[in-house]
Amino acid sequence: MTVFPSFIFQMISPTVFFVGVVVALSASLLGVFVVGRRMALISDALSHVALPGLAAGLLLGFDPFLGALAVLFFSVLIISSIERQGILSFETLVGIFFTAALAIGLLIIPEEHLLESLFGDIAKIGYLEILETALLGFLILFFIVFFFREFSKITFSSDLAWGEGLNVNRLNLAFLLLLALSVAMGIKIIGALLMGALIILPASAAKNAAGSLKGLTLLSIIFGLISVFVGLFLAGAFQLPPGPMVVMVSAAIFGLSLFVRKA
Amino acid sequence: MGVLPYEGEIIWHKKPTLGYVPQRLEFDRTFPLTVKELLLLKTKGANFWLPKESALKEVVNSLNHTRAGHLLDKRVGKLSGGELQRVLIAYAIFGQSDFLLFDEPLSGIDIEGEMTIYGLIKHLAKELNLTVLFISHDLNIVSEYADSVICLNKKLFCSGVPEKILTPEQLKALYGAPITFYLHKHEEPVKHHHS
């Protein structure tokens, strides 16, 4: 017991463990489809869109998580509806929303909270956060499991999905909303800036190593869980911010995956 | 697909299960989906993750029908053009489809590959008692394999058995120029119905 200081155990308390598992599971499962569809930068950008919501919460004294959630949700709805007019591409619109949101966020966010919003602060997780994570996590996991085949078909080929009569537009919107939810959920634990990374990295590493969709999904989950656990542990051991540590571990796994590449 | 207005009605003996084979499939070659997994995506319940013996058997069966059984564990992104065609046909018949719709599925494949796949489709139709609706502009193929033809060029021009329909007079009316069908004319679609 003397080898590790006590805060390490605080870091990996049951509360943190639970929140970490739910965030890792949601992020790595969504990542399978994000990486497959080459939407990687979109999940990254979405994580920045959350900032003004966080800032508003901090300024006006309501739960920043709810602020982030609301801003993400409406951004996705607005982006989708403008996209349907067919003039600007989805990527362009996300780019516009992302930079504008980042600018607004940086302007209004109280300076002492800036780092926390960008990189998360797991030490501040309380019962409310656990409840929020549990609810959102259940919702996200339920939808992914329930629509796994539909999302897989669309990711593999939207032509094929159309041909079978799937409502590709509606499923795409649902997927983006799930992505937005998972970004909002991850903000507390690893921060807005790095949540996008937790969606992309485990799935990318898994894609390097997997020879099947089943393998890709399972490996992505495993890599996501390892990233969160090892990252939190190292953050505790060296008293470093947890968000960047989680992402560093994830990036290291990605680096290793390059060596087992199944071209 | 409900895009164009139409008149008339389609009367089925019983409501068919449709399998669609597209002309060209745009898909992500890097997505690590295997052939087996592609077919299992059509199943219900937990069959994708823990396939029942019966589901696996049906997958293998469908692939064997299109001589693609050996491709079971291959990644879809690594298939050749001809292999992909056969896998897509297997995908279309998987799940007890009794009606197959081909939208000029064989463009981009060399003639030899094409001929074997046309033969395969004809064979499948007989073996599995399928109705095949085949959209093609290739009169040689139509005349060789179709039981019944519908010629369309903005409106219905003719329909019936190929030998009676594909006469020089009819073709002239259809294409607006004198033509015999050994000349490859690749402008107008000819619907080719085979049941």
Short mmCIF file of C-alpha atoms in Angstrom, two decimals:
data_model
loop_
_atom_site.label_atom_id
_atom_site.label_comp_id
_atom_site.label_asym_id
_atom_site.label_seq_id
_atom_site.Cartn_x
_atom_site.Cartn_y
_atom_site.Cartn_z
CA MET A 1 0.00 0.00 0.00
CA THR A 2 2.92 2.32 0.47
CA VAL A 3 4.05 1.89 -3.12
CA PHE A 4 1.16 3.92 -4.53
CA PRO A 5 -0.07 7.13 -2.98
CA SER A 6 -3.69 7.02 -1.90
CA PHE A 7 -4.98 9.37 -4.60
CA ILE A 8 -4.42 6.64 -7.13
CA PHE A 9 -7.13 4.66 -5.45
CA GLN A 10 -9.28 7.72 -5.47
CA MET A 11 -8.66 7.98 -9.19
CA ILE A 12 -9.84 4.47 -9.82
CA SER A 13 -12.72 4.49 -7.36
CA PRO A 14 -15.88 2.59 -8.32
CA THR A 15 -17.45 5.87 -9.45
CA VAL A 16 -14.66 6.70 -11.83
CA PHE A 17 -14.49 3.08 -12.92
CA PHE A 18 -18.16 3.09 -13.87
CA VAL A 19 -18.07 6.41 -15.72
CA GLY A 20 -14.88 5.36 -17.48
CA VAL A 21 -16.36 2.07 -18.67
CA VAL A 22 -19.49 3.71 -20.05
CA VAL A 23 -17.57 6.48 -21.82
CA ALA A 24 -15.04 4.04 -23.28
CA LEU A 25 -17.74 1.64 -24.49
CA SER A 26 -19.82 4.33 -26.19
CA ALA A 27 -16.87 6.09 -27.77
CA SER A 28 -15.18 2.97 -29.10
CA LEU A 29 -18.41 1.49 -30.48
CA LEU A 30 -19.37 4.69 -32.28
CA GLY A 31 -15.79 4.90 -33.50
CA VAL A 32 -16.24 1.71 -35.52
CA PHE A 33 -18.69 3.54 -37.77
CA VAL A 34 -17.00 6.94 -37.61
CA VAL A 35 -13.68 5.57 -38.84
CA GLY A 36 -15.39 3.34 -41.39
CA ARG A 37 -17.25 6.27 -42.91
CA ARG A 38 -14.26 8.56 -42.90
CA MET A 39 -16.07 10.93 -40.60
CA ALA A 40 -13.16 11.10 -38.20
CA LEU A 41 -12.78 14.86 -38.21
CA ILE A 42 -16.48 15.34 -37.70
CA SER A 43 -16.48 13.70 -34.29
CA ASP A 44 -13.45 15.79 -33.43
CA ALA A 45 -15.15 18.97 -34.57
CA LEU A 46 -18.34 18.10 -32.70
CA SER A 47 -16.37 17.93 -29.49
CA HIS A 48 -15.52 21.61 -29.93
CA VAL A 49 -19.07 22.58 -30.74
CA ALA A 50 -19.88 21.70 -27.14
CA LEU A 51 -17.76 24.52 -25.70
CA PRO A 52 -20.26 27.41 -25.77
CA GLY A 53 -22.79 25.22 -23.99
CA LEU A 54 -20.26 24.36 -21.33
CA ALA A 55 -19.36 28.02 -20.99
CA ALA A 56 -22.97 29.11 -20.69
CA GLY A 57 -23.50 26.56 -17.94
CA LEU A 58 -20.45 27.75 -16.03
CA LEU A 59 -21.42 31.41 -16.40
CA LEU A 60 -25.09 31.12 -15.58
CA GLY A 61 -24.72 28.48 -12.90
CA PHE A 62 -26.52 25.50 -14.47
CA ASP A 63 -25.02 22.12 -15.17
CA PRO A 64 -22.41 22.68 -17.95
CA PHE A 65 -23.09 19.17 -19.18
CA LEU A 66 -26.69 20.07 -20.01
CA GLY A 67 -25.50 23.20 -21.77
CA ALA A 68 -23.09 21.19 -23.89
CA LEU A 69 -25.75 18.62 -24.65
CA ALA A 70 -28.25 21.24 -25.79
CA VAL A 71 -25.77 23.06 -28.02
CA LEU A 72 -24.56 19.81 -29.61
CA PHE A 73 -28.06 18.55 -30.19
CA PHE A 74 -29.28 21.71 -31.91
CA SER A 75 -26.08 22.09 -33.92
CA VAL A 76 -26.52 18.62 -35.37
CA LEU A 77 -30.16 19.29 -36.22
CA ILE A 78 -29.34 22.63 -37.87
CA ILE A 79 -26.34 21.22 -39.77
CA SER A 80 -28.44 18.32 -41.09
CA SER A 81 -31.26 20.55 -42.22
CA ILE A 82 -28.94 22.98 -44.04
CA GLU A 83 -27.14 20.07 -45.61
CA ARG A 84 -30.38 18.80 -47.12
CA GLN A 85 -30.65 21.98 -49.14
CA GLY A 86 -27.67 20.53 -50.95
CA ILE A 87 -25.54 23.63 -51.44
CA LEU A 88 -22.87 23.10 -48.81
CA SER A 89 -21.31 19.78 -47.94
CA PHE A 90 -21.64 18.27 -44.51
CA GLU A 91 -17.93 18.71 -43.81
CA THR A 92 -18.06 22.41 -44.68
CA LEU A 93 -21.01 22.99 -42.41
CA VAL A 94 -19.41 21.14 -39.52
CA GLY A 95 -16.28 23.22 -40.13
CA ILE A 96 -18.27 26.44 -39.91
CA PHE A 97 -20.14 25.43 -36.77
CA PHE A 98 -17.02 24.11 -35.14
CA THR A 99 -14.91 27.24 -35.58
CA ALA A 100 -17.77 29.59 -34.70
CA ALA A 101 -18.59 27.55 -31.60
CA LEU A 102 -14.95 27.45 -30.56
CA ALA A 103 -14.71 31.24 -30.93
CA ILE A 104 -17.86 31.84 -28.89
CA GLY A 105 -16.73 29.34 -26.29
CA LEU A 106 -13.33 30.92 -25.86
CA LEU A 107 -14.85 34.39 -25.57
CA ILE A 108 -17.37 33.60 -22.88
CA ILE A 109 -15.80 30.78 -20.91
CA PRO A 110 -14.44 31.95 -17.50
CA GLU A 111 -10.69 31.68 -17.66
CA GLU A 112 -10.31 29.58 -14.53
CA HIS A 113 -12.58 26.96 -16.11
CA LEU A 114 -10.99 26.91 -19.53
CA LEU A 115 -8.57 24.07 -18.91
CA GLU A 116 -11.17 22.00 -17.15
CA SER A 117 -13.63 22.30 -20.03
CA LEU A 118 -11.04 21.49 -22.61
CA PHE A 119 -9.44 18.57 -20.83
CA GLY A 120 -11.96 17.33 -18.30
CA ASP A 121 -11.69 16.92 -14.59
CA ILE A 122 -12.51 13.52 -13.36
CA ALA A 123 -12.02 14.54 -9.74
CA LYS A 124 -15.25 16.54 -9.97
CA ILE A 125 -17.42 13.56 -10.77
CA GLY A 126 -20.32 13.32 -8.37
CA TYR A 127 -23.65 11.52 -8.16
CA LEU A 128 -25.25 13.80 -10.71
CA GLU A 129 -22.56 12.96 -13.25
CA ILE A 130 -22.94 9.27 -12.56
CA LEU A 131 -26.66 9.51 -13.16
CA GLU A 132 -26.17 11.49 -16.37
CA THR A 133 -23.54 9.08 -17.64
CA ALA A 134 -25.66 6.06 -16.83
CA LEU A 135 -28.70 7.44 -18.64
CA LEU A 136 -26.85 8.66 -21.70
CA GLY A 137 -24.63 5.61 -21.81
CA PHE A 138 -27.60 3.28 -21.71
CA LEU A 139 -29.32 5.25 -24.47
CA ILE A 140 -26.25 5.26 -26.72
CA LEU A 141 -25.39 1.60 -26.19
CA PHE A 142 -28.99 0.54 -26.71
CA PHE A 143 -29.23 2.36 -30.04
CA ILE A 144 -25.89 1.11 -31.31
CA VAL A 145 -26.68 -2.48 -30.45
CA PHE A 146 -30.21 -2.22 -31.82
CA PHE A 147 -29.18 -0.59 -35.10
CA PHE A 148 -25.82 -2.30 -35.46
CA ARG A 149 -26.75 -4.01 -38.74
CA GLU A 150 -28.24 -0.86 -40.24
CA PHE A 151 -25.24 1.28 -39.28
CA SER A 152 -22.90 -1.42 -40.60
CA LYS A 153 -24.68 -1.56 -43.95
CA ILE A 154 -24.64 2.21 -44.33
CA THR A 155 -20.98 2.38 -43.35
CA PHE A 156 -20.08 -0.38 -45.78
CA SER A 157 -22.14 1.04 -48.63
CA SER A 158 -24.96 3.54 -48.51
CA ASP A 159 -25.93 2.34 -52.01
CA LEU A 160 -26.61 -1.10 -50.62
CA ALA A 161 -28.58 0.35 -47.73
CA TRP A 162 -30.70 2.46 -50.11
CA GLY A 163 -31.31 -0.56 -52.30
CA GLU A 164 -32.77 -2.40 -49.33
CA GLY A 165 -35.09 0.44 -48.52
CA LEU A 166 -33.37 1.66 -45.37
CA ASN A 167 -34.05 5.28 -44.51
CA VAL A 168 -30.42 6.34 -44.82
CA ASN A 169 -31.03 10.03 -44.10
CA ARG A 170 -32.86 9.36 -40.88
CA LEU A 171 -30.33 6.77 -39.74
CA ASN A 172 -27.49 9.18 -40.48
CA LEU A 173 -29.15 11.87 -38.40
CA ALA A 174 -29.68 9.38 -35.57
CA PHE A 175 -26.03 8.42 -35.77
CA LEU A 176 -24.89 12.04 -35.55
CA LEU A 177 -27.13 12.61 -32.54
CA LEU A 178 -25.60 9.57 -30.85
CA LEU A 179 -22.17 10.96 -31.63
CA ALA A 180 -23.16 14.31 -30.12
CA LEU A 181 -24.52 12.56 -27.01
CA SER A 182 -21.33 10.60 -26.50
CA VAL A 183 -19.22 13.73 -26.91
CA ALA A 184 -21.33 15.49 -24.26
CA MET A 185 -20.99 12.48 -22.01
CA GLY A 186 -17.21 12.38 -22.31
CA ILE A 187 -16.66 16.03 -21.57
CA LYS A 188 -16.52 15.60 -17.79
CA ILE A 189 -14.10 12.72 -17.86
CA ILE A 190 -11.63 13.55 -20.60
CA GLY A 191 -12.77 16.98 -21.74
CA ALA A 192 -14.32 18.45 -24.84
CA LEU A 193 -11.09 18.73 -26.75
CA LEU A 194 -10.03 15.14 -26.33
CA MET A 195 -13.33 13.26 -26.51
CA GLY A 196 -13.12 13.23 -30.29
CA ALA A 197 -9.80 11.44 -29.96
CA LEU A 198 -11.30 8.72 -27.79
CA ILE A 199 -13.85 8.05 -30.52
CA ILE A 200 -11.31 7.86 -33.33
CA LEU A 201 -8.19 6.29 -31.85
CA PRO A 202 -9.36 2.90 -30.52
CA ALA A 203 -11.37 2.19 -33.66
CA SER A 204 -8.49 3.22 -35.93
CA ALA A 205 -6.09 0.96 -34.06
CA ALA A 206 -8.65 -1.84 -34.28
CA LYS A 207 -9.08 -1.29 -38.00
CA ASN A 208 -5.37 -1.79 -38.46
CA ALA A 209 -5.43 -5.09 -36.64
CA ALA A 210 -8.83 -6.60 -37.49
CA GLY A 211 -9.73 -8.90 -40.36
CA SER A 212 -13.48 -8.76 -39.87
CA LEU A 213 -16.22 -6.42 -38.67
CA LYS A 214 -16.67 -8.52 -35.56
CA GLY A 215 -12.95 -8.28 -34.86
CA LEU A 216 -12.96 -4.54 -35.50
CA THR A 217 -15.80 -3.99 -33.03
CA LEU A 218 -14.41 -6.18 -30.27
CA LEU A 219 -10.88 -4.81 -30.58
CA SER A 220 -12.14 -1.24 -30.60
CA ILE A 221 -13.98 -1.86 -27.32
CA ILE A 222 -10.94 -3.51 -25.76
CA PHE A 223 -8.60 -0.71 -26.86
CA GLY A 224 -11.07 1.91 -25.60
CA LEU A 225 -11.29 0.27 -22.17
CA ILE A 226 -7.52 -0.14 -21.89
CA SER A 227 -7.02 3.50 -22.87
CA VAL A 228 -9.35 4.76 -20.17
CA PHE A 229 -8.09 2.49 -17.40
CA VAL A 230 -4.39 2.79 -18.06
CA GLY A 231 -4.75 6.51 -18.77
CA LEU A 232 -6.56 7.19 -15.51
CA PHE A 233 -4.11 5.07 -13.58
CA LEU A 234 -1.08 6.84 -15.03
CA ALA A 235 -2.70 10.22 -14.48
CA GLY A 236 -3.18 9.32 -10.83
CA ALA A 237 0.29 7.88 -10.42
CA PHE A 238 2.05 10.88 -11.91
CA GLN A 239 -0.49 13.51 -10.92
CA LEU A 240 -1.13 14.52 -14.49
CA PRO A 241 -4.44 15.61 -16.04
CA PRO A 242 -6.44 12.45 -16.90
CA GLY A 243 -7.86 13.51 -20.29
CA PRO A 244 -4.52 13.87 -22.08
CA MET A 245 -3.23 10.69 -20.42
CA VAL A 246 -6.17 8.66 -21.72
CA VAL A 247 -5.55 9.99 -25.21
CA MET A 248 -1.80 9.34 -24.96
CA VAL A 249 -2.41 5.69 -24.06
CA SER A 250 -4.88 5.42 -26.92
CA ALA A 251 -2.37 6.95 -29.33
CA ALA A 252 0.30 4.53 -28.09
CA ILE A 253 -2.03 1.59 -28.82
CA PHE A 254 -2.61 3.03 -32.28
CA GLY A 255 1.17 3.25 -32.78
CA LEU A 256 1.55 -0.40 -31.82
CA SER A 257 -1.31 -1.40 -34.11
CA LEU A 258 0.65 -0.15 -37.10
CA PHE A 259 2.98 -3.09 -36.65
CA VAL A 260 0.27 -5.72 -36.87
CA ARG A 261 -1.34 -4.11 -39.86
CA LYS A 262 -3.47 -6.32 -42.11
CA ALA A 263 -3.14 -4.08 -45.13
CA MET B 1 -38.10 3.25 -56.60
CA GLY B 2 -41.12 5.48 -56.79
CA VAL B 3 -39.31 8.26 -58.59
CA LEU B 4 -41.19 8.16 -61.87
CA PRO B 5 -44.95 8.32 -62.27
CA TYR B 6 -46.47 5.12 -63.56
CA GLU B 7 -49.77 3.57 -64.44
CA GLY B 8 -51.08 0.05 -64.20
CA GLU B 9 -50.72 -2.58 -61.57
CA ILE B 10 -48.45 -5.48 -60.84
CA ILE B 11 -50.22 -8.69 -59.99
CA TRP B 12 -48.22 -11.25 -58.07
CA HIS B 13 -49.05 -14.85 -57.56
CA LYS B 14 -47.95 -14.27 -53.98
CA LYS B 15 -46.13 -11.29 -52.49
CA PRO B 16 -42.47 -11.73 -53.50
CA THR B 17 -39.34 -11.18 -51.46
CA LEU B 18 -37.17 -8.93 -53.57
CA GLY B 19 -33.42 -9.25 -53.96
CA TYR B 20 -31.71 -6.37 -55.71
CA VAL B 21 -28.36 -6.55 -57.50
CA PRO B 22 -27.13 -3.04 -58.28
CA GLN B 23 -25.30 -1.95 -61.41
CA ARG B 24 -22.28 -0.78 -59.57
CA LEU B 25 -21.80 -0.84 -55.84
CA GLU B 26 -19.97 2.07 -54.27
CA PHE B 27 -18.54 0.76 -51.04
CA ASP B 28 -15.72 1.29 -48.61
CA ARG B 29 -13.04 -1.23 -49.51
CA THR B 30 -11.20 -0.60 -46.26
CA PHE B 31 -14.16 -1.58 -44.07
CA PRO B 32 -13.14 -5.05 -42.84
CA LEU B 33 -16.46 -6.76 -43.56
CA THR B 34 -16.11 -10.41 -44.57
CA VAL B 35 -18.36 -12.11 -47.09
CA LYS B 36 -19.93 -14.20 -44.36
CA GLU B 37 -20.58 -11.11 -42.25
CA LEU B 38 -22.13 -9.27 -45.18
CA LEU B 39 -24.71 -12.00 -45.60
CA LEU B 40 -25.27 -12.27 -41.84
CA LEU B 41 -26.13 -8.55 -41.75
CA LYS B 42 -29.34 -9.62 -43.47
CA THR B 43 -30.35 -11.89 -40.59
CA LYS B 44 -32.36 -10.90 -37.58
CA GLY B 45 -31.68 -11.18 -33.84
CA ALA B 46 -28.23 -12.03 -32.56
CA ASN B 47 -27.26 -13.99 -35.66
CA PHE B 48 -24.54 -11.55 -36.64
CA TRP B 49 -22.66 -12.04 -33.37
CA LEU B 50 -23.54 -15.63 -32.57
CA PRO B 51 -24.89 -17.16 -35.75
CA LYS B 52 -27.10 -20.19 -35.36
CA GLU B 53 -26.10 -23.33 -37.20
CA SER B 54 -29.06 -22.90 -39.53
CA ALA B 55 -28.13 -19.32 -40.42
CA LEU B 56 -24.53 -20.29 -41.18
CA LYS B 57 -25.76 -23.15 -43.31
CA GLU B 58 -27.96 -20.82 -45.29
CA VAL B 59 -25.05 -18.41 -45.81
CA VAL B 60 -22.88 -21.21 -47.18
CA ASN B 61 -25.78 -22.45 -49.28
CA SER B 62 -26.41 -19.09 -50.91
CA LEU B 63 -22.71 -18.67 -51.65
CA ASN B 64 -22.49 -22.17 -53.09
CA HIS B 65 -25.38 -21.37 -55.42
CA THR B 66 -23.31 -18.62 -57.02
CA ARG B 67 -20.06 -20.63 -56.84
CA ALA B 68 -18.70 -18.28 -54.20
CA GLY B 69 -18.49 -20.74 -51.31
CA HIS B 70 -14.71 -20.46 -51.15
CA LEU B 71 -15.00 -16.71 -50.53
CA LEU B 72 -16.79 -17.14 -47.17
CA ASP B 73 -14.06 -15.67 -44.97
CA LYS B 74 -12.61 -13.28 -47.50
CA ARG B 75 -12.95 -9.53 -47.00
CA VAL B 76 -15.44 -7.96 -49.39
CA GLY B 77 -12.95 -5.17 -50.13
CA LYS B 78 -10.47 -7.69 -51.49
CA LEU B 79 -12.74 -9.42 -53.98
CA SER B 80 -12.20 -9.15 -57.72
CA GLY B 81 -14.97 -7.75 -59.92
CA GLY B 82 -16.34 -11.17 -60.85
CA GLU B 83 -16.12 -12.46 -57.29
CA LEU B 84 -17.96 -9.38 -56.03
CA GLN B 85 -20.76 -9.95 -58.58
CA ARG B 86 -21.23 -13.50 -57.40
CA VAL B 87 -21.19 -12.46 -53.74
CA LEU B 88 -23.76 -9.73 -54.45
CA ILE B 89 -26.02 -12.23 -56.19
CA ALA B 90 -25.61 -14.59 -53.23
CA TYR B 91 -26.50 -11.66 -50.97
CA ALA B 92 -29.60 -11.00 -53.08
CA ILE B 93 -30.87 -14.59 -52.95
CA PHE B 94 -29.99 -14.98 -49.25
CA GLY B 95 -33.09 -14.94 -47.09
CA GLN B 96 -35.44 -16.77 -49.47
CA SER B 97 -35.76 -14.09 -52.10
CA ASP B 98 -37.92 -15.32 -54.94
CA PHE B 99 -37.65 -12.28 -57.17
CA LEU B 100 -34.32 -10.85 -58.33
CA LEU B 101 -33.90 -7.44 -59.89
CA PHE B 102 -30.68 -6.86 -61.85
CA ASP B 103 -29.92 -3.33 -62.92
CA GLU B 104 -27.33 -3.85 -65.68
CA PRO B 105 -25.19 -5.56 -63.09
CA LEU B 106 -22.41 -6.70 -65.31
CA SER B 107 -20.96 -3.53 -66.69
CA GLY B 108 -17.24 -3.28 -66.19
CA ILE B 109 -16.56 -6.99 -66.32
CA ASP B 110 -14.92 -8.68 -69.28
CA ILE B 111 -17.08 -10.61 -71.72
CA GLU B 112 -15.95 -14.02 -70.60
CA GLY B 113 -16.79 -13.23 -66.99
CA GLU B 114 -20.10 -11.80 -68.14
CA MET B 115 -21.08 -14.87 -70.06
CA THR B 116 -20.45 -17.17 -67.14
CA ILE B 117 -22.46 -14.92 -64.85
CA TYR B 118 -25.40 -14.77 -67.26
CA GLY B 119 -25.31 -18.55 -67.42
CA LEU B 120 -25.16 -18.63 -63.65
CA ILE B 121 -28.21 -16.39 -63.31
CA LYS B 122 -30.17 -18.53 -65.76
CA HIS B 123 -29.16 -21.65 -63.88
CA LEU B 124 -30.09 -20.08 -60.53
CA ALA B 125 -33.47 -18.96 -61.80
CA LYS B 126 -34.29 -22.51 -62.79
CA GLU B 127 -32.82 -24.19 -59.73
CA LEU B 128 -34.35 -21.88 -57.13
CA ASN B 129 -37.51 -21.16 -59.09
CA LEU B 130 -36.82 -17.44 -59.14
CA THR B 131 -38.34 -14.69 -61.20
CA VAL B 132 -35.58 -12.53 -62.65
CA LEU B 133 -36.11 -9.04 -63.96
CA PHE B 134 -33.01 -8.05 -65.84
CA ILE B 135 -32.43 -4.57 -67.19
CA SER B 136 -29.98 -4.67 -70.09
CA HIS B 137 -29.15 -2.89 -73.31
CA ASP B 138 -27.21 -5.83 -74.71
CA LEU B 139 -29.39 -7.43 -77.39
CA ASN B 140 -27.18 -10.49 -77.75
CA ILE B 141 -27.59 -11.32 -74.10
CA VAL B 142 -31.31 -10.57 -74.21
CA SER B 143 -31.94 -12.79 -77.20
CA GLU B 144 -29.90 -15.63 -75.77
CA TYR B 145 -31.20 -15.75 -72.21
CA ALA B 146 -34.58 -14.03 -71.94
CA ASP B 147 -37.90 -15.88 -71.90
CA SER B 148 -39.77 -12.66 -72.35
CA VAL B 149 -38.74 -9.12 -73.27
CA ILE B 150 -40.16 -5.69 -72.67
CA CYS B 151 -38.64 -2.97 -74.86
CA LEU B 152 -38.76 0.49 -73.38
CA ASN B 153 -37.73 3.79 -74.87
CA LYS B 154 -39.62 6.43 -72.95
CA LYS B 155 -42.77 4.39 -73.66
CA LEU B 156 -43.53 0.74 -74.07
CA PHE B 157 -42.53 -0.42 -77.53
CA CYS B 158 -43.00 -4.12 -77.53
CA SER B 159 -43.20 -7.14 -75.34
CA GLY B 160 -43.13 -10.87 -75.82
CA VAL B 161 -40.80 -13.71 -76.67
CA PRO B 162 -37.39 -12.50 -77.92
CA GLU B 163 -37.49 -14.36 -81.27
CA LYS B 164 -40.78 -12.72 -82.19
CA ILE B 165 -40.01 -9.32 -80.79
CA LEU B 166 -36.45 -8.59 -81.79
CA THR B 167 -37.22 -8.25 -85.50
CA PRO B 168 -35.49 -5.66 -87.69
CA GLU B 169 -38.76 -3.67 -87.99
CA GLN B 170 -39.33 -3.52 -84.24
CA LEU B 171 -35.73 -2.60 -83.57
CA LYS B 172 -35.88 0.13 -86.16
CA ALA B 173 -38.90 1.60 -84.42
CA LEU B 174 -37.26 1.27 -81.03
CA TYR B 175 -33.89 2.76 -81.90
CA GLY B 176 -34.99 5.09 -84.66
CA ALA B 177 -32.47 3.56 -87.08
CA PRO B 178 -32.22 0.30 -88.98
CA ILE B 179 -30.45 -2.22 -86.78
CA THR B 180 -29.97 -5.91 -86.40
CA PHE B 181 -29.16 -7.08 -82.96
CA TYR B 182 -25.70 -8.42 -83.57
CA LEU B 183 -24.73 -4.77 -83.89
CA HIS B 184 -24.05 -3.57 -80.35
CA LYS B 185 -26.13 -0.50 -79.83
CA HIS B 186 -25.50 0.88 -76.36
CA GLU B 187 -27.87 3.78 -76.18
CA GLU B 188 -31.32 2.61 -75.29
CA PRO B 189 -32.33 0.43 -72.40
CA VAL B 190 -34.11 -2.78 -73.19
CA LYS B 191 -35.98 -4.42 -70.39
CA HIS B 192 -35.52 -8.07 -70.37
CA HIS B 193 -37.85 -10.19 -68.40
CA HIS B 194 -37.14 -13.75 -67.63
CA SER B 195 -39.39 -15.83 -65.47
#
